[in-house]
């Protein structure tokens, strides 16, 4: 079964990306089940390089992307010539209703535990610790209940083409159409956080890992405010 957006499905947006090997067709569209293997590999290569190699690392990336999709009311996949190269998820602020992504995320979690129980326990502990800190930072910034950009990821081979800007700009528009005046996103020093600085986003909360924090957490974690008024992304 193909799953797509739950609410306010985004239209397909075609464009051309010009690179060293000529033009490639860029399209932004809602996520599909068939995209999951490619999206799992993107997240694996970005943020799961410390996971046990092979099938487990892919599955941990899959669980990560499924959890983001499950939290979201909107999701977009960027494809180049039909191949998924990036993803962006967002939530209007109201809790997303449970849907098919939720069942798939739970299935992936069980598979992780069956494949490598110790690694799965470490991943679960990391997720819970990061969520606790992010929740405190969001409250500190006064953004609890606001719209959120849940995930923005672009594969290494597709970077430098403006795809992240396109995905984020389209997600901003979708969240604004849902009535939000502003949103936020969580990032950290394990991510390309300078990207958001270059876009002019304001950092509104930060946490530096301390001796009582889980050692696997990033050195610093941030919350950025995302204004949803039209902004120049040239």
Short mmCIF file of the C-alpha atoms (twelve columns), coordinates in Angstrom:
data_MODEL
# 
_entry.id   MODEL 
# 
loop_
_atom_site.group_PDB 
_atom_site.id 
_atom_site.type_symbol 
_atom_site.label_atom_id 
_atom_site.label_alt_id 
_atom_site.label_comp_id 
_atom_site.label_asym_id 
_atom_site.label_seq_id 
_atom_site.Cartn_x 
_atom_site.Cartn_y 
_atom_site.Cartn_z 
_atom_site.pdbx_PDB_model_num 
ATOM 1   C CA . UNK A 1   0.000  0.000  0.000   1 
ATOM 2   C CA . UNK A 2   1.297  3.444  -0.872  1 
ATOM 3   C CA . UNK A 3   1.057  5.984  1.966   1 
ATOM 4   C CA . UNK A 4   0.964  9.692  1.164   1 
ATOM 5   C CA . UNK A 5   0.255  12.953 2.982   1 
ATOM 6   C CA . UNK A 6   -2.497 12.851 5.612   1 
ATOM 7   C CA . UNK A 7   -3.559 16.466 5.256   1 
ATOM 8   C CA . UNK A 8   -3.211 19.284 2.744   1 
ATOM 9   C CA . UNK A 9   -1.307 17.162 0.236   1 
ATOM 10  C CA . UNK A 10  1.356  19.242 -1.483  1 
ATOM 11  C CA . UNK A 11  1.218  19.521 -5.261  1 
ATOM 12  C CA . UNK A 12  4.111  18.246 -7.310  1 
ATOM 13  C CA . UNK A 13  6.585  20.996 -8.116  1 
ATOM 14  C CA . UNK A 14  8.822  20.285 -11.132 1 
ATOM 15  C CA . UNK A 15  12.024 22.196 -11.819 1 
ATOM 16  C CA . UNK A 16  15.447 21.724 -13.399 1 
ATOM 17  C CA . UNK A 17  18.715 21.496 -11.475 1 
ATOM 18  C CA . UNK A 18  21.827 22.284 -13.525 1 
ATOM 19  C CA . UNK A 19  25.073 20.561 -12.603 1 
ATOM 20  C CA . UNK A 20  28.357 19.431 -14.043 1 
ATOM 21  C CA . UNK A 21  26.660 16.633 -15.956 1 
ATOM 22  C CA . UNK A 22  23.786 18.660 -17.357 1 
ATOM 23  C CA . UNK A 23  20.255 19.343 -16.162 1 
ATOM 24  C CA . UNK A 24  18.341 16.978 -13.895 1 
ATOM 25  C CA . UNK A 25  14.607 17.098 -13.243 1 
ATOM 26  C CA . UNK A 26  13.810 18.077 -9.640  1 
ATOM 27  C CA . UNK A 27  10.393 17.295 -8.214  1 
ATOM 28  C CA . UNK A 28  8.945  17.894 -4.744  1 
ATOM 29  C CA . UNK A 29  6.051  15.621 -3.790  1 
ATOM 30  C CA . UNK A 30  4.572  13.826 -0.757  1 
ATOM 31  C CA . UNK A 31  6.466  10.823 0.576   1 
ATOM 32  C CA . UNK A 32  5.563  7.334  -0.594  1 
ATOM 33  C CA . UNK A 33  6.265  3.923  0.870   1 
ATOM 34  C CA . UNK A 34  8.527  3.185  -2.083  1 
ATOM 35  C CA . UNK A 35  10.774 6.110  -1.032  1 
ATOM 36  C CA . UNK A 36  11.596 4.599  2.351   1 
ATOM 37  C CA . UNK A 37  14.710 2.564  1.423   1 
ATOM 38  C CA . UNK A 38  16.387 5.595  -0.188  1 
ATOM 39  C CA . UNK A 39  15.370 7.924  2.654   1 
ATOM 40  C CA . UNK A 40  16.630 5.400  5.219   1 
ATOM 41  C CA . UNK A 41  20.010 5.352  3.476   1 
ATOM 42  C CA . UNK A 42  20.180 9.170  3.466   1 
ATOM 43  C CA . UNK A 43  19.582 9.343  7.225   1 
ATOM 44  C CA . UNK A 44  21.900 6.393  7.854   1 
ATOM 45  C CA . UNK A 45  24.765 8.126  6.071   1 
ATOM 46  C CA . UNK A 46  24.097 11.454 7.818   1 
ATOM 47  C CA . UNK A 47  23.397 10.484 11.418  1 
ATOM 48  C CA . UNK A 48  23.746 6.739  11.966  1 
ATOM 49  C CA . UNK A 49  27.395 6.175  11.113  1 
ATOM 50  C CA . UNK A 50  28.098 4.910  14.643  1 
ATOM 51  C CA . UNK A 51  25.449 2.198  14.371  1 
ATOM 52  C CA . UNK A 52  26.531 -1.390 13.626  1 
ATOM 53  C CA . UNK A 53  27.209 -1.627 9.900   1 
ATOM 54  C CA . UNK A 54  25.033 -3.408 7.382   1 
ATOM 55  C CA . UNK A 55  21.365 -4.231 7.792   1 
ATOM 56  C CA . UNK A 56  21.139 -2.795 11.296  1 
ATOM 57  C CA . UNK A 57  22.372 0.685  10.291  1 
ATOM 58  C CA . UNK A 58  19.899 0.804  7.399   1 
ATOM 59  C CA . UNK A 59  17.076 -0.267 9.700   1 
ATOM 60  C CA . UNK A 60  18.005 2.368  12.289  1 
ATOM 61  C CA . UNK A 61  17.872 5.022  9.532   1 
ATOM 62  C CA . UNK A 62  14.495 3.630  8.473   1 
ATOM 63  C CA . UNK A 63  13.136 3.843  12.017  1 
ATOM 64  C CA . UNK A 64  14.393 7.415  12.280  1 
ATOM 65  C CA . UNK A 65  12.647 8.580  9.117   1 
ATOM 66  C CA . UNK A 66  9.452  6.700  10.002  1 
ATOM 67  C CA . UNK A 67  9.320  8.387  13.415  1 
ATOM 68  C CA . UNK A 68  9.637  11.781 11.701  1 
ATOM 69  C CA . UNK A 69  6.915  10.946 9.182   1 
ATOM 70  C CA . UNK A 70  4.668  9.722  11.988  1 
ATOM 71  C CA . UNK A 71  5.010  13.057 13.846  1 
ATOM 72  C CA . UNK A 72  4.227  15.111 10.760  1 
ATOM 73  C CA . UNK A 73  1.134  16.551 9.136   1 
ATOM 74  C CA . UNK A 74  3.085  17.390 5.954   1 
ATOM 75  C CA . UNK A 75  5.971  15.691 4.240   1 
ATOM 76  C CA . UNK A 76  7.876  16.311 1.039   1 
ATOM 77  C CA . UNK A 77  10.393 14.218 -0.858  1 
ATOM 78  C CA . UNK A 78  12.771 15.776 -3.367  1 
ATOM 79  C CA . UNK A 79  13.609 13.596 -6.354  1 
ATOM 80  C CA . UNK A 80  16.182 14.111 -9.094  1 
ATOM 81  C CA . UNK A 81  15.207 12.279 -12.270 1 
ATOM 82  C CA . UNK A 82  12.825 10.198 -10.144 1 
ATOM 83  C CA . UNK A 83  15.312 9.142  -7.436  1 
ATOM 84  C CA . UNK A 84  14.711 10.402 -3.859  1 
ATOM 85  C CA . UNK A 85  17.546 12.686 -2.731  1 
ATOM 86  C CA . UNK A 86  16.007 14.663 0.145   1 
ATOM 87  C CA . UNK A 87  13.106 14.846 2.571   1 
ATOM 88  C CA . UNK A 88  11.382 17.470 4.700   1 
ATOM 89  C CA . UNK A 89  8.689  16.854 7.310   1 
ATOM 90  C CA . UNK A 90  6.611  19.390 9.197   1 
ATOM 91  C CA . UNK A 91  3.814  19.574 11.750  1 
ATOM 92  C CA . UNK A 92  1.265  22.348 12.135  1 
ATOM 93  C CA . UNK A 93  1.532  22.178 15.927  1 
ATOM 94  C CA . UNK A 94  -1.521 20.032 16.555  1 
ATOM 95  C CA . UNK A 95  -0.643 16.377 17.237  1 
ATOM 96  C CA . UNK A 96  -0.617 14.377 14.019  1 
ATOM 97  C CA . UNK A 97  -3.284 11.644 14.007  1 
ATOM 98  C CA . UNK A 98  -1.952 8.096  14.178  1 
ATOM 99  C CA . UNK A 99  -1.645 6.707  10.684  1 
ATOM 100 C CA . UNK A 100 0.134  3.993  8.714   1 
ATOM 101 C CA . UNK A 101 3.598  5.454  9.361   1 
ATOM 102 C CA . UNK A 102 3.073  4.788  13.083  1 
ATOM 103 C CA . UNK A 103 2.549  1.064  12.575  1 
ATOM 104 C CA . UNK A 104 5.575  0.875  10.297  1 
ATOM 105 C CA . UNK A 105 7.734  2.720  12.862  1 
ATOM 106 C CA . UNK A 106 6.696  0.252  15.564  1 
ATOM 107 C CA . UNK A 107 7.463  -2.645 13.227  1 
ATOM 108 C CA . UNK A 108 10.924 -1.207 12.528  1 
ATOM 109 C CA . UNK A 109 11.561 -0.777 16.274  1 
ATOM 110 C CA . UNK A 110 10.733 -4.444 16.878  1 
ATOM 111 C CA . UNK A 111 12.999 -5.474 14.022  1 
ATOM 112 C CA . UNK A 112 15.857 -3.416 15.498  1 
ATOM 113 C CA . UNK A 113 15.464 -5.140 18.861  1 
ATOM 114 C CA . UNK A 114 15.426 -8.525 17.197  1 
ATOM 115 C CA . UNK A 115 18.519 -7.803 15.113  1 
ATOM 116 C CA . UNK A 116 20.752 -6.260 17.807  1 
ATOM 117 C CA . UNK A 117 19.108 -5.714 21.219  1 
ATOM 118 C CA . UNK A 118 22.049 -3.778 22.701  1 
ATOM 119 C CA . UNK A 119 22.363 -1.384 19.759  1 
ATOM 120 C CA . UNK A 120 18.573 -0.912 19.721  1 
ATOM 121 C CA . UNK A 121 18.626 -0.037 23.429  1 
ATOM 122 C CA . UNK A 122 21.366 2.547  22.802  1 
ATOM 123 C CA . UNK A 123 19.339 4.095  19.958  1 
ATOM 124 C CA . UNK A 124 16.217 4.236  22.107  1 
ATOM 125 C CA . UNK A 125 18.149 5.856  24.972  1 
ATOM 126 C CA . UNK A 126 19.620 8.419  22.582  1 
ATOM 127 C CA . UNK A 127 16.217 9.296  21.129  1 
ATOM 128 C CA . UNK A 128 14.641 9.713  24.555  1 
ATOM 129 C CA . UNK A 129 17.505 11.849 25.878  1 
ATOM 130 C CA . UNK A 130 17.479 14.085 22.787  1 
ATOM 131 C CA . UNK A 131 13.696 14.460 22.952  1 
ATOM 132 C CA . UNK A 132 13.865 15.489 26.615  1 
ATOM 133 C CA . UNK A 133 16.450 18.201 25.933  1 
ATOM 134 C CA . UNK A 134 14.659 19.443 22.826  1 
ATOM 135 C CA . UNK A 135 11.384 19.637 24.760  1 
ATOM 136 C CA . UNK A 136 13.050 21.770 27.428  1 
ATOM 137 C CA . UNK A 137 14.651 24.042 24.804  1 
ATOM 138 C CA . UNK A 138 11.341 24.506 22.979  1 
ATOM 139 C CA . UNK A 139 9.643  25.485 26.238  1 
ATOM 140 C CA . UNK A 140 12.523 27.822 27.099  1 
ATOM 141 C CA . UNK A 141 12.050 29.541 23.730  1 
ATOM 142 C CA . UNK A 142 8.292  29.905 24.321  1 
ATOM 143 C CA . UNK A 143 7.502  27.788 21.259  1 
ATOM 144 C CA . UNK A 144 5.643  24.850 22.793  1 
ATOM 145 C CA . UNK A 145 2.692  23.983 20.564  1 
ATOM 146 C CA . UNK A 146 4.025  25.982 17.599  1 
ATOM 147 C CA . UNK A 147 4.415  24.563 14.106  1 
ATOM 148 C CA . UNK A 148 7.625  22.590 13.636  1 
ATOM 149 C CA . UNK A 149 9.961  21.621 10.836  1 
ATOM 150 C CA . UNK A 150 10.507 18.080 12.076  1 
ATOM 151 C CA . UNK A 151 13.135 16.921 9.575   1 
ATOM 152 C CA . UNK A 152 15.220 18.321 6.739   1 
ATOM 153 C CA . UNK A 153 17.774 16.034 5.125   1 
ATOM 154 C CA . UNK A 154 19.490 15.988 1.737   1 
ATOM 155 C CA . UNK A 155 21.794 13.208 0.569   1 
ATOM 156 C CA . UNK A 156 25.483 14.059 0.239   1 
ATOM 157 C CA . UNK A 157 25.543 13.579 -3.548  1 
ATOM 158 C CA . UNK A 158 22.685 16.079 -4.032  1 
ATOM 159 C CA . UNK A 159 24.010 18.876 -1.841  1 
ATOM 160 C CA . UNK A 160 25.023 22.251 -3.187  1 
ATOM 161 C CA . UNK A 161 22.108 22.334 -5.643  1 
ATOM 162 C CA . UNK A 162 19.660 24.396 -3.560  1 
ATOM 163 C CA . UNK A 163 17.475 21.377 -2.781  1 
ATOM 164 C CA . UNK A 164 17.472 21.999 0.972   1 
ATOM 165 C CA . UNK A 165 16.335 25.584 0.385   1 
ATOM 166 C CA . UNK A 166 13.572 24.396 -1.945  1 
ATOM 167 C CA . UNK A 167 12.333 21.802 0.535   1 
ATOM 168 C CA . UNK A 168 12.388 24.183 3.499   1 
ATOM 169 C CA . UNK A 169 10.746 26.991 1.531   1 
ATOM 170 C CA . UNK A 170 7.923  24.723 0.377   1 
ATOM 171 C CA . UNK A 171 7.421  23.358 3.895   1 
ATOM 172 C CA . UNK A 172 7.231  26.911 5.244   1 
ATOM 173 C CA . UNK A 173 4.478  27.629 2.713   1 
ATOM 174 C CA . UNK A 174 2.526  24.513 3.722   1 
ATOM 175 C CA . UNK A 175 2.736  25.372 7.418   1 
ATOM 176 C CA . UNK A 176 1.689  28.962 6.723   1 
ATOM 177 C CA . UNK A 177 -1.298 27.706 4.729   1 
ATOM 178 C CA . UNK A 178 -2.281 25.774 7.859   1 
ATOM 179 C CA . UNK A 179 -2.516 29.074 9.751   1 
ATOM 180 C CA . UNK A 180 0.870  29.175 11.505  1 
ATOM 181 C CA . UNK A 181 2.653  32.535 11.767  1 
ATOM 182 C CA . UNK A 182 5.989  30.998 12.690  1 
ATOM 183 C CA . UNK A 183 7.593  27.626 13.304  1 
ATOM 184 C CA . UNK A 184 10.732 26.212 14.870  1 
ATOM 185 C CA . UNK A 185 13.257 23.509 14.165  1 
ATOM 186 C CA . UNK A 186 15.676 21.570 16.344  1 
ATOM 187 C CA . UNK A 187 19.216 20.925 15.187  1 
ATOM 188 C CA . UNK A 188 22.640 20.274 16.674  1 
ATOM 189 C CA . UNK A 189 26.359 20.174 16.043  1 
ATOM 190 C CA . UNK A 190 26.064 16.746 14.390  1 
ATOM 191 C CA . UNK A 191 24.000 18.456 11.660  1 
ATOM 192 C CA . UNK A 192 24.728 21.192 9.120   1 
ATOM 193 C CA . UNK A 193 23.494 23.869 11.526  1 
ATOM 194 C CA . UNK A 194 25.380 26.709 9.711   1 
ATOM 195 C CA . UNK A 195 22.908 26.182 6.851   1 
ATOM 196 C CA . UNK A 196 20.197 27.758 9.009   1 
ATOM 197 C CA . UNK A 197 22.474 30.630 9.978   1 
ATOM 198 C CA . UNK A 198 23.076 31.350 6.277   1 
ATOM 199 C CA . UNK A 199 19.318 31.516 5.788   1 
ATOM 200 C CA . UNK A 200 19.111 34.164 8.502   1 
ATOM 201 C CA . UNK A 201 17.164 32.075 11.017  1 
ATOM 202 C CA . UNK A 202 17.458 33.155 14.650  1 
ATOM 203 C CA . UNK A 203 18.790 30.742 17.262  1 
ATOM 204 C CA . UNK A 204 16.478 31.075 20.255  1 
ATOM 205 C CA . UNK A 205 17.701 28.344 22.623  1 
ATOM 206 C CA . UNK A 206 20.823 26.241 23.083  1 
ATOM 207 C CA . UNK A 207 22.084 23.416 25.292  1 
ATOM 208 C CA . UNK A 208 25.696 22.308 25.738  1 
ATOM 209 C CA . UNK A 209 26.204 18.673 26.715  1 
ATOM 210 C CA . UNK A 210 27.154 18.376 30.364  1 
ATOM 211 C CA . UNK A 211 28.564 15.614 32.552  1 
ATOM 212 C CA . UNK A 212 25.076 14.404 33.476  1 
ATOM 213 C CA . UNK A 213 23.947 14.117 29.845  1 
ATOM 214 C CA . UNK A 214 24.181 10.983 27.733  1 
ATOM 215 C CA . UNK A 215 27.693 10.920 26.264  1 
ATOM 216 C CA . UNK A 216 26.398 10.026 22.786  1 
ATOM 217 C CA . UNK A 217 24.439 13.296 22.487  1 
ATOM 218 C CA . UNK A 218 25.800 16.080 20.253  1 
ATOM 219 C CA . UNK A 219 28.134 18.622 21.815  1 
ATOM 220 C CA . UNK A 220 25.489 21.339 21.431  1 
ATOM 221 C CA . UNK A 221 21.769 21.306 20.594  1 
ATOM 222 C CA . UNK A 222 19.832 24.289 19.228  1 
ATOM 223 C CA . UNK A 223 16.347 25.575 18.492  1 
ATOM 224 C CA . UNK A 224 15.857 28.026 15.621  1 
ATOM 225 C CA . UNK A 225 12.783 30.152 15.026  1 
ATOM 226 C CA . UNK A 226 11.420 29.900 11.474  1 
ATOM 227 C CA . UNK A 227 9.333  32.910 10.352  1 
ATOM 228 C CA . UNK A 228 6.736  31.840 7.836   1 
ATOM 229 C CA . UNK A 229 6.502  35.122 5.943   1 
ATOM 230 C CA . UNK A 230 7.909  35.014 2.420   1 
ATOM 231 C CA . UNK A 231 11.700 35.224 2.454   1 
ATOM 232 C CA . UNK A 232 14.249 35.469 -0.317  1 
ATOM 233 C CA . UNK A 233 16.008 32.141 -0.748  1 
ATOM 234 C CA . UNK A 234 18.072 33.089 -3.779  1 
# 
